[in-house]
mmCIF file of C-alpha atoms in Angstrom:
data_model
loop_
_atom_site.group_PDB
_atom_site.id
_atom_site.type_symbol
_atom_site.label_atom_id
_atom_site.label_comp_id
_atom_site.label_asym_id
_atom_site.label_seq_id
_atom_site.Cartn_x
_atom_site.Cartn_y
_atom_site.Cartn_z
ATOM 1 C CA MET A 25 3.937 -33.129 -16.873
ATOM 2 C CA ARG A 26 5.053 -30.206 -18.787
ATOM 3 C CA TRP A 27 1.595 -28.988 -19.691
ATOM 4 C CA SER A 28 0.482 -29.479 -16.019
ATOM 5 C CA LEU A 29 3.329 -27.213 -14.733
ATOM 6 C CA ARG A 30 2.671 -24.570 -17.499
ATOM 7 C CA LEU A 31 -1.096 -24.596 -16.401
ATOM 8 C CA ALA A 32 -0.356 -24.513 -12.752
ATOM 9 C CA THR A 33 2.263 -21.570 -13.425
ATOM 10 C CA LEU A 34 -0.496 -19.358 -15.460
ATOM 11 C CA ALA A 35 -3.107 -20.297 -13.048
ATOM 12 C CA ILE A 36 -0.817 -18.850 -10.131
ATOM 13 C CA GLY A 37 -0.165 -15.656 -12.145
ATOM 14 C CA LEU A 38 -3.758 -15.224 -12.807
ATOM 15 C CA ALA A 39 -4.787 -16.013 -9.298
ATOM 16 C CA LEU A 40 -2.568 -13.186 -8.175
ATOM 17 C CA VAL A 41 -4.102 -10.747 -10.522
ATOM 18 C CA VAL A 42 -7.719 -12.136 -9.423
ATOM 19 C CA VAL A 43 -6.684 -11.297 -5.574
ATOM 20 C CA LEU A 44 -5.238 -7.902 -6.445
ATOM 21 C CA LEU A 45 -8.233 -6.966 -8.422
ATOM 22 C CA GLY A 46 -10.540 -8.067 -5.673
ATOM 23 C CA GLY A 47 -8.629 -5.704 -3.301
ATOM 24 C CA TRP A 48 -9.123 -2.934 -5.912
ATOM 25 C CA THR A 49 -12.497 -3.698 -6.362
ATOM 26 C CA ARG A 50 -13.258 -3.600 -2.610
ATOM 27 C CA LEU A 51 -11.066 -0.378 -1.796
ATOM 28 C CA ASN A 52 -12.837 1.654 -4.664
ATOM 29 C CA ASP A 53 -16.382 0.951 -3.279
ATOM 30 C CA ALA A 54 -17.104 -1.125 -6.405
ATOM 31 C CA GLY A 55 -18.586 -4.319 -4.793
ATOM 32 C CA LEU A 56 -21.910 -3.228 -5.997
ATOM 33 C CA GLY A 57 -20.920 -1.464 -8.945
ATOM 34 C CA CYS A 58 -22.740 -4.017 -10.915
ATOM 35 C CA PRO A 59 -26.301 -4.604 -8.840
ATOM 36 C CA ASP A 60 -26.899 -8.034 -10.520
ATOM 37 C CA TRP A 61 -24.746 -11.210 -11.292
ATOM 38 C CA PRO A 62 -23.055 -12.638 -13.361
ATOM 39 C CA GLY A 63 -23.608 -9.698 -15.786
ATOM 40 C CA CYS A 64 -23.880 -5.852 -15.057
ATOM 41 C CA TYR A 65 -27.020 -4.279 -15.486
ATOM 42 C CA GLY A 66 -28.270 -7.190 -17.500
ATOM 43 C CA THR A 67 -25.314 -7.185 -19.984
ATOM 44 C CA TRP A 68 -21.849 -8.844 -20.256
ATOM 45 C CA ILE A 69 -20.050 -5.656 -21.681
ATOM 46 C CA LEU A 70 -21.021 -2.157 -20.470
ATOM 47 C CA PRO A 71 -21.867 0.577 -22.988
ATOM 48 C CA ASP A 72 -19.606 3.495 -23.344
ATOM 49 C CA ASP A 73 -22.319 5.614 -22.158
ATOM 50 C CA HIS A 74 -24.734 4.999 -19.384
ATOM 51 C CA SER A 75 -27.815 6.476 -21.280
ATOM 52 C CA GLU A 76 -28.987 3.290 -22.808
ATOM 53 C CA LEU A 77 -28.667 1.607 -19.390
ATOM 54 C CA SER A 78 -30.732 4.606 -17.508
ATOM 55 C CA GLU A 79 -33.522 3.690 -20.035
ATOM 56 C CA ARG A 80 -33.687 0.099 -18.943
ATOM 57 C CA HIS A 81 -32.980 1.057 -15.242
ATOM 58 C CA PRO A 82 -34.949 4.394 -14.463
ATOM 59 C CA GLY A 83 -34.242 5.599 -10.894
ATOM 60 C CA VAL A 84 -31.143 3.789 -10.645
ATOM 61 C CA VAL A 85 -27.834 5.700 -10.192
ATOM 62 C CA ILE A 86 -25.383 4.243 -12.714
ATOM 63 C CA ASP A 87 -21.446 4.303 -12.150
ATOM 64 C CA LEU A 88 -19.818 3.080 -15.104
ATOM 65 C CA ARG A 89 -16.409 2.989 -13.673
ATOM 66 C CA LYS A 90 -17.479 1.024 -10.827
ATOM 67 C CA GLY A 91 -19.059 -1.475 -13.024
ATOM 68 C CA TRP A 92 -16.124 -1.917 -15.130
ATOM 69 C CA ILE A 93 -14.133 -2.428 -12.006
ATOM 70 C CA GLU A 94 -16.274 -5.165 -10.934
ATOM 71 C CA MET A 95 -16.727 -6.724 -14.296
ATOM 72 C CA VAL A 96 -12.760 -6.950 -15.159
ATOM 73 C CA HIS A 97 -12.669 -8.629 -11.689
ATOM 74 C CA ARG A 98 -15.270 -11.015 -12.856
ATOM 75 C CA TYR A 99 -13.601 -11.450 -16.207
ATOM 76 C CA ALA A 100 -10.253 -12.385 -14.549
ATOM 77 C CA ALA A 101 -11.944 -14.681 -12.127
ATOM 78 C CA GLY A 102 -14.229 -16.786 -14.577
ATOM 79 C CA THR A 103 -10.811 -17.326 -16.903
ATOM 80 C CA LEU A 104 -8.951 -18.760 -13.740
ATOM 81 C CA GLY A 105 -12.220 -20.997 -13.073
ATOM 82 C CA VAL A 106 -11.719 -22.212 -16.720
ATOM 83 C CA LEU A 107 -7.732 -23.044 -16.122
ATOM 84 C CA ILE A 108 -8.608 -24.790 -12.910
ATOM 85 C CA LEU A 109 -11.174 -26.826 -14.696
ATOM 86 C CA LEU A 110 -8.685 -27.834 -17.500
ATOM 87 C CA MET A 111 -6.080 -28.681 -14.568
ATOM 88 C CA SER A 112 -8.692 -30.991 -13.051
ATOM 89 C CA VAL A 113 -9.280 -32.704 -16.431
ATOM 90 C CA MET A 114 -5.673 -33.120 -16.577
ATOM 91 C CA ALA A 115 -5.647 -34.649 -13.122
ATOM 92 C CA TYR A 116 -8.169 -36.982 -14.254
ATOM 93 C CA ARG A 117 -6.076 -38.186 -17.123
ATOM 94 C CA GLN A 118 -3.216 -38.539 -14.752
ATOM 95 C CA ARG A 119 -4.827 -40.180 -11.797
ATOM 96 C CA HIS A 120 -2.770 -43.459 -12.232
ATOM 97 C CA ARG A 121 0.361 -41.832 -12.108
ATOM 98 C CA HIS A 122 1.938 -42.282 -8.618
ATOM 99 C CA GLY A 123 2.096 -39.229 -6.695
ATOM 100 C CA TYR A 124 0.116 -36.791 -9.029
ATOM 101 C CA PRO A 125 -1.798 -34.360 -6.875
ATOM 102 C CA VAL A 126 -5.142 -35.470 -8.219
ATOM 103 C CA ALA A 127 -7.185 -34.684 -4.865
ATOM 104 C CA LEU A 128 -5.650 -31.449 -4.745
ATOM 105 C CA SER A 129 -6.630 -30.623 -8.207
ATOM 106 C CA TYR A 130 -10.245 -31.593 -7.388
ATOM 107 C CA GLY A 131 -10.145 -29.641 -4.277
ATOM 108 C CA LEU A 132 -9.255 -26.546 -6.274
ATOM 109 C CA LEU A 133 -12.125 -26.897 -8.646
ATOM 110 C CA LEU A 134 -14.489 -27.298 -5.774
ATOM 111 C CA LEU A 135 -12.771 -24.150 -4.068
ATOM 112 C CA VAL A 136 -13.219 -22.089 -7.055
ATOM 113 C CA VAL A 137 -17.173 -23.150 -7.782
ATOM 114 C CA ALA A 138 -17.548 -21.928 -3.958
ATOM 115 C CA GLN A 139 -15.738 -18.846 -4.862
ATOM 116 C CA GLY A 140 -18.309 -17.969 -7.659
ATOM 117 C CA ILE A 141 -21.094 -18.682 -5.174
ATOM 118 C CA PHE A 142 -19.481 -16.315 -2.765
ATOM 119 C CA GLY A 143 -18.861 -13.777 -5.575
ATOM 120 C CA MET A 144 -22.732 -14.009 -6.422
ATOM 121 C CA TRP A 145 -23.727 -13.650 -2.683
ATOM 122 C CA THR A 146 -21.358 -10.754 -2.409
ATOM 123 C CA VAL A 147 -23.990 -8.981 -4.523
ATOM 124 C CA THR A 148 -27.249 -10.380 -3.570
ATOM 125 C CA LEU A 149 -26.639 -10.222 0.041
ATOM 126 C CA ARG A 150 -25.523 -6.462 -0.373
ATOM 127 C CA LEU A 151 -21.937 -6.938 0.913
ATOM 128 C CA LEU A 152 -22.622 -8.762 3.989
ATOM 129 C CA PRO A 153 -19.218 -8.541 5.691
ATOM 130 C CA ALA A 154 -19.148 -12.428 6.631
ATOM 131 C CA VAL A 155 -19.621 -13.341 2.837
ATOM 132 C CA VAL A 156 -17.078 -10.641 1.641
ATOM 133 C CA THR A 157 -14.523 -11.793 4.239
ATOM 134 C CA LEU A 158 -14.870 -15.203 3.318
ATOM 135 C CA HIS A 159 -14.635 -14.510 -0.438
ATOM 136 C CA LEU A 160 -11.543 -12.751 0.141
ATOM 137 C CA LEU A 161 -10.073 -15.786 2.140
ATOM 138 C CA GLY A 162 -11.219 -17.974 -0.493
ATOM 139 C CA GLY A 163 -9.249 -16.202 -3.269
ATOM 140 C CA LEU A 164 -6.084 -16.393 -0.920
ATOM 141 C CA ALA A 165 -6.706 -20.115 -0.232
ATOM 142 C CA THR A 166 -6.848 -20.754 -3.925
ATOM 143 C CA LEU A 167 -3.775 -18.801 -4.583
ATOM 144 C CA THR A 168 -2.020 -20.874 -1.956
ATOM 145 C CA LEU A 169 -3.436 -24.220 -2.788
ATOM 146 C CA LEU A 170 -2.221 -23.335 -6.607
ATOM 147 C CA ILE A 171 1.271 -22.678 -5.139
ATOM 148 C CA LEU A 172 1.268 -25.801 -3.518
ATOM 149 C CA LEU A 173 0.007 -27.974 -6.559
ATOM 150 C CA ARG A 174 2.876 -26.535 -8.518
ATOM 151 C CA GLN A 175 5.408 -27.338 -5.625
ATOM 152 C CA ARG A 176 4.348 -30.986 -5.766
ATOM 153 C CA LEU A 177 4.456 -31.178 -9.615
ATOM 154 C CA MET A 178 8.091 -29.855 -9.327
ATOM 155 C CA ARG A 179 8.855 -32.450 -6.733
ATOM 156 C CA MET A 180 7.529 -35.071 -9.261
ATOM 157 C CA VAL A 181 9.538 -33.912 -12.226
ATOM 158 C CA GLN A 182 12.785 -33.676 -10.079
ATOM 159 C CA LYS A 183 12.163 -36.782 -8.692
ATOM 160 C CA GLU A 184 12.446 -35.667 -4.989
ATOM 161 C CA SER A 185 11.371 -37.669 -2.137
ATOM 162 C CA HIS A 186 8.224 -36.726 -0.097
ATOM 163 C CA THR A 187 8.958 -34.559 3.069
ATOM 164 C CA SER A 188 6.788 -33.027 5.534
ATOM 165 C CA ALA A 189 6.296 -29.153 5.886
ATOM 166 C CA SER A 190 8.173 -27.612 8.625
ATOM 167 C CA PRO A 191 5.667 -27.239 11.398
ATOM 168 C CA TRP A 192 6.999 -23.914 12.156
ATOM 169 C CA VAL A 193 6.300 -22.656 8.737
ATOM 170 C CA ARG A 194 2.764 -24.046 9.122
ATOM 171 C CA LEU A 195 2.393 -22.129 12.345
ATOM 172 C CA MET A 196 3.592 -18.904 10.691
ATOM 173 C CA LEU A 197 1.015 -19.432 7.825
ATOM 174 C CA MET A 198 -1.691 -20.124 10.265
ATOM 175 C CA ALA A 199 -1.120 -16.970 12.077
ATOM 176 C CA LEU A 200 -0.713 -14.894 8.697
ATOM 177 C CA PHE A 201 -4.229 -16.478 7.659
ATOM 178 C CA VAL A 202 -5.807 -15.364 11.149
ATOM 179 C CA GLN A 203 -4.228 -11.754 10.492
ATOM 180 C CA LEU A 204 -5.502 -11.714 6.823
ATOM 181 C CA ALA A 205 -9.207 -12.678 7.922
ATOM 182 C CA LEU A 206 -8.754 -9.864 10.586
ATOM 183 C CA GLY A 207 -7.885 -7.563 8.036
ATOM 184 C CA GLY A 208 -10.578 -8.338 5.579
ATOM 185 C CA TRP A 209 -12.924 -8.045 8.545
ATOM 186 C CA THR A 210 -11.612 -4.485 9.042
ATOM 187 C CA SER A 211 -11.842 -3.529 5.603
ATOM 188 C CA THR A 212 -15.361 -5.056 4.769
ATOM 189 C CA ASN A 213 -16.670 -3.343 8.041
ATOM 190 C CA TYR A 214 -15.232 0.073 6.783
ATOM 191 C CA ALA A 215 -13.264 0.260 10.211
ATOM 192 C CA GLY A 216 -9.973 0.985 8.756
ATOM 193 C CA TRP A 217 -10.355 4.638 9.739
ATOM 194 C CA ALA A 218 -11.864 3.889 13.182
ATOM 195 C CA CYS A 219 -8.819 4.955 15.078
ATOM 196 C CA SER A 220 -7.269 8.339 14.611
ATOM 197 C CA ASP A 221 -3.894 7.252 16.427
ATOM 198 C CA TRP A 222 -1.462 4.705 15.416
ATOM 199 C CA PHE A 223 -0.727 3.576 18.679
ATOM 200 C CA TYR A 224 -3.685 4.307 20.600
ATOM 201 C CA CYS A 225 -6.911 4.136 19.056
ATOM 202 C CA HIS A 226 -7.705 7.795 20.001
ATOM 203 C CA ARG A 227 -5.085 9.671 22.238
ATOM 204 C CA ASP A 228 -7.221 12.246 23.682
ATOM 205 C CA GLN A 229 -10.314 10.116 24.559
ATOM 206 C CA VAL A 230 -11.501 7.006 26.226
ATOM 207 C CA VAL A 231 -12.941 4.618 23.712
ATOM 208 C CA ASP A 232 -15.712 2.216 24.769
ATOM 209 C CA TYR A 233 -14.900 -0.616 22.664
ATOM 210 C CA ASP A 234 -17.870 -2.899 21.698
ATOM 211 C CA PHE A 235 -16.258 -6.334 20.861
ATOM 212 C CA VAL A 236 -19.613 -8.174 20.684
ATOM 213 C CA ALA A 237 -21.230 -6.091 17.951
ATOM 214 C CA GLY A 238 -17.634 -5.581 16.179
ATOM 215 C CA LEU A 239 -16.825 -9.440 16.003
ATOM 216 C CA ASN A 240 -20.368 -10.648 15.349
ATOM 217 C CA PRO A 241 -20.545 -12.422 12.027
ATOM 218 C CA VAL A 242 -24.402 -12.570 11.741
ATOM 219 C CA MET A 243 -25.206 -8.707 12.141
ATOM 220 C CA SER A 244 -28.129 -7.368 10.519
ATOM 221 C CA VAL A 245 -27.390 -5.656 7.200
ATOM 222 C CA GLY A 246 -30.305 -3.482 6.233
ATOM 223 C CA PRO A 247 -30.870 -2.503 2.473
ATOM 224 C CA ASN A 248 -26.941 -2.877 1.837
ATOM 225 C CA TYR A 249 -23.617 -2.624 3.767
ATOM 226 C CA GLU A 250 -21.953 -0.084 1.608
ATOM 227 C CA GLY A 251 -20.211 2.324 3.863
ATOM 228 C CA GLY A 252 -20.763 0.233 6.895
ATOM 229 C CA LEU A 253 -23.561 0.123 9.480
ATOM 230 C CA LEU A 254 -21.713 -0.455 12.798
ATOM 231 C CA PRO A 255 -21.494 2.238 15.286
ATOM 232 C CA ALA A 256 -18.003 3.816 16.075
ATOM 233 C CA GLU A 257 -17.383 1.672 19.208
ATOM 234 C CA ALA A 258 -17.716 -1.768 17.387
ATOM 235 C CA ARG A 259 -15.490 -0.246 14.350
ATOM 236 C CA ALA A 260 -12.619 0.745 16.873
ATOM 237 C CA ALA A 261 -12.960 -2.705 18.453
ATOM 238 C CA ILE A 262 -12.351 -4.275 15.037
ATOM 239 C CA GLN A 263 -9.409 -2.119 14.360
ATOM 240 C CA VAL A 264 -7.893 -2.763 17.788
ATOM 241 C CA THR A 265 -8.363 -6.684 17.308
ATOM 242 C CA HIS A 266 -6.642 -6.228 13.913
ATOM 243 C CA ARG A 267 -3.746 -4.600 15.771
ATOM 244 C CA LEU A 268 -3.623 -7.366 18.285
ATOM 245 C CA GLY A 269 -3.552 -9.916 15.375
ATOM 246 C CA ALA A 270 -0.437 -8.170 13.868
ATOM 247 C CA LEU A 271 1.248 -8.423 17.433
ATOM 248 C CA MET A 272 0.176 -12.166 17.540
ATOM 249 C CA LEU A 273 1.915 -12.701 14.025
ATOM 250 C CA PHE A 274 5.012 -10.769 15.115
ATOM 251 C CA VAL A 275 5.317 -13.183 18.007
ATOM 252 C CA VAL A 276 4.926 -16.228 15.946
ATOM 253 C CA SER A 277 7.209 -15.126 13.226
ATOM 254 C CA LEU A 278 10.136 -14.412 15.740
ATOM 255 C CA LEU A 279 9.547 -17.841 17.429
ATOM 256 C CA GLY A 280 9.628 -19.352 13.904
ATOM 257 C CA THR A 281 12.662 -17.507 12.799
ATOM 258 C CA ALA A 282 14.394 -18.424 15.980
ATOM 259 C CA LYS A 283 13.753 -22.386 15.276
ATOM 260 C CA LEU A 284 14.659 -22.191 11.500
ATOM 261 C CA TRP A 285 17.449 -19.760 11.257
ATOM 262 C CA CYS A 286 20.163 -22.536 12.199
ATOM 263 C CA ARG A 287 19.392 -23.910 8.582
ATOM 264 C CA SER A 288 21.645 -21.816 6.442
ATOM 265 C CA GLY A 289 19.579 -22.388 3.198
ATOM 266 C CA LEU A 290 16.582 -20.624 5.048
ATOM 267 C CA ARG A 291 18.072 -17.582 6.099
ATOM 268 C CA ARG A 292 17.851 -15.484 3.073
ATOM 269 C CA PRO A 293 13.845 -16.304 2.607
ATOM 270 C CA LEU A 294 13.536 -15.246 6.287
ATOM 271 C CA CYS A 295 15.093 -12.038 5.705
ATOM 272 C CA GLY A 296 13.053 -11.521 2.598
ATOM 273 C CA TYR A 297 9.952 -12.263 4.940
ATOM 274 C CA TRP A 298 10.950 -10.096 7.763
ATOM 275 C CA ILE A 299 11.614 -7.073 5.188
ATOM 276 C CA LEU A 300 7.902 -7.552 4.031
ATOM 277 C CA LEU A 301 6.534 -7.936 7.333
ATOM 278 C CA LEU A 302 8.127 -4.782 8.462
ATOM 279 C CA THR A 303 7.301 -3.005 5.458
ATOM 280 C CA GLN A 304 3.433 -4.071 5.939
ATOM 281 C CA ALA A 305 3.764 -2.869 9.663
ATOM 282 C CA GLY A 306 4.848 0.452 8.413
ATOM 283 C CA LEU A 307 2.007 0.726 5.701
ATOM 284 C CA GLY A 308 -0.600 -0.156 8.384
ATOM 285 C CA VAL A 309 0.821 2.927 10.589
ATOM 286 C CA ALA A 310 0.671 5.306 7.395
ATOM 287 C CA ASN A 311 -2.650 4.269 6.638
ATOM 288 C CA VAL A 312 -3.804 5.138 10.135
ATOM 289 C CA ILE A 313 -1.891 8.478 10.087
ATOM 290 C CA TRP A 314 -2.954 9.643 6.697
ATOM 291 C CA LEU A 315 -6.664 8.152 7.016
ATOM 292 C CA LEU A 316 -6.483 5.327 4.609
ATOM 293 C CA PRO A 317 -5.760 6.803 1.196
ATOM 294 C CA LEU A 318 -6.179 4.617 -1.849
ATOM 295 C CA GLY A 319 -2.685 4.314 -2.671
ATOM 296 C CA LEU A 320 -1.585 3.201 0.724
ATOM 297 C CA ALA A 321 -4.747 0.894 1.131
ATOM 298 C CA VAL A 322 -3.969 -0.844 -1.886
ATOM 299 C CA ALA A 323 -0.309 -1.135 -1.149
ATOM 300 C CA HIS A 324 -1.229 -2.676 2.248
ATOM 301 C CA HIS A 325 -3.357 -5.239 0.395
ATOM 302 C CA ALA A 326 -0.735 -5.962 -2.013
ATOM 303 C CA GLY A 327 1.704 -6.236 1.058
ATOM 304 C CA ALA A 328 -0.443 -8.861 2.779
ATOM 305 C CA VAL A 329 -0.368 -11.160 -0.560
ATOM 306 C CA ALA A 330 3.332 -10.632 -0.669
ATOM 307 C CA LEU A 331 3.609 -11.918 2.831
ATOM 308 C CA LEU A 332 1.685 -15.156 1.507
ATOM 309 C CA LEU A 333 3.960 -15.752 -1.321
ATOM 310 C CA MET A 334 7.134 -15.368 0.837
ATOM 311 C CA LEU A 335 5.742 -17.996 3.162
ATOM 312 C CA MET A 336 4.779 -20.317 0.539
ATOM 313 C CA HIS A 337 8.333 -19.966 -0.879
ATOM 314 C CA LEU A 338 9.693 -20.348 2.697
ATOM 315 C CA ASN A 339 7.980 -23.704 2.926
ATOM 316 C CA SER A 340 9.028 -24.892 -0.106
ATOM 317 C CA ARG A 341 12.759 -23.940 0.685
ATOM 318 C CA ALA A 342 12.171 -25.579 4.163
ATOM 319 C CA ARG A 343 11.253 -28.918 2.389
ATOM 320 C CA VAL A 344 14.642 -28.879 0.578
ATOM 321 C CA ALA A 345 16.433 -28.088 3.620
ATOM 322 C CA GLU A 346 14.772 -30.915 5.467
ATOM 323 C CA GLN A 347 15.692 -33.237 2.686
ATOM 324 C CA GLU A 348 19.362 -32.166 2.530
ATOM 325 C CA ILE A 349 19.609 -32.995 6.336
ATOM 326 C CA ASN A 350 18.007 -36.295 5.583
ATOM 327 C CA HIS A 351 20.203 -37.089 2.892
ATOM 328 C CA GLY A 352 23.176 -35.909 5.033
ATOM 329 C CA TYR A 353 22.257 -38.215 7.846
ATOM 330 C CA LEU A 354 21.809 -41.139 5.537
ATOM 331 C CA VAL A 355 25.299 -40.665 3.990
ATOM 332 C CA ALA A 356 27.175 -40.334 7.400
ATOM 333 C CA HIS A 357 25.454 -43.599 8.554
#
């Protein structure tokens, strides 16, 4: 059990690095920094200078910086895959132990294999938005399931009874994942700069939003999708939809907070969650005002991941609070 917990903790840390590196890769337009997969220009380690690669790939513009960004992301993702494979082997060895999360361990292995396939399709399908968005969500889902796995292992070690997750925290998590998907769709369609005003889309002109084209997951890609292909009206529709998703998340979070605030043990994580949520909203506004500078865009991506971590912590605390309520009820009766 100690080794299971250590592996789970290490995998969570590495998954966090992989998710952040994925955002760094996308925001640096390095998704096609390597035109092939799983290597880069036919090699596993890029040379110091591109002259050698230029001889093997005549007529191809080689950007070693973008290639290295993409390869570091692949190295980290591959290492994470090995860790999750080890966790699956450990789950197989512990399969007869009551309560061990065997199915969750196997599910994580299947998910990381799917992530590898989506990583390949990201390159071979030339940054198709639906594939890139699903790849982002798959990374976040991997991080979420790893945290859930560690929480279950901790409950086994501490011999805690099983309690179901709070339905309000689940609802907040669902709303957050919808907003994460909309944020990924905004980023992969290069729609982050589609609106020039933080409240309206364009203050001085009427925008004819094209939601049909903007929210179409099977649009034509062309030779590649780097830089985006959608017209301004479709990108504006994507940006506005992302803002509506943020409003939806605020409403759901307010309702959830109102329902959970009565539990004193949840007030601190709820306050932390709201600090992060308001900071994230401020970063979104700043990105619109200053036209998506790299530093602010990376901070906005990291803020979304921090919100997910905080909600998973709130989910764990809500289970503990539910146990305490149940224990108090049993003692009283």
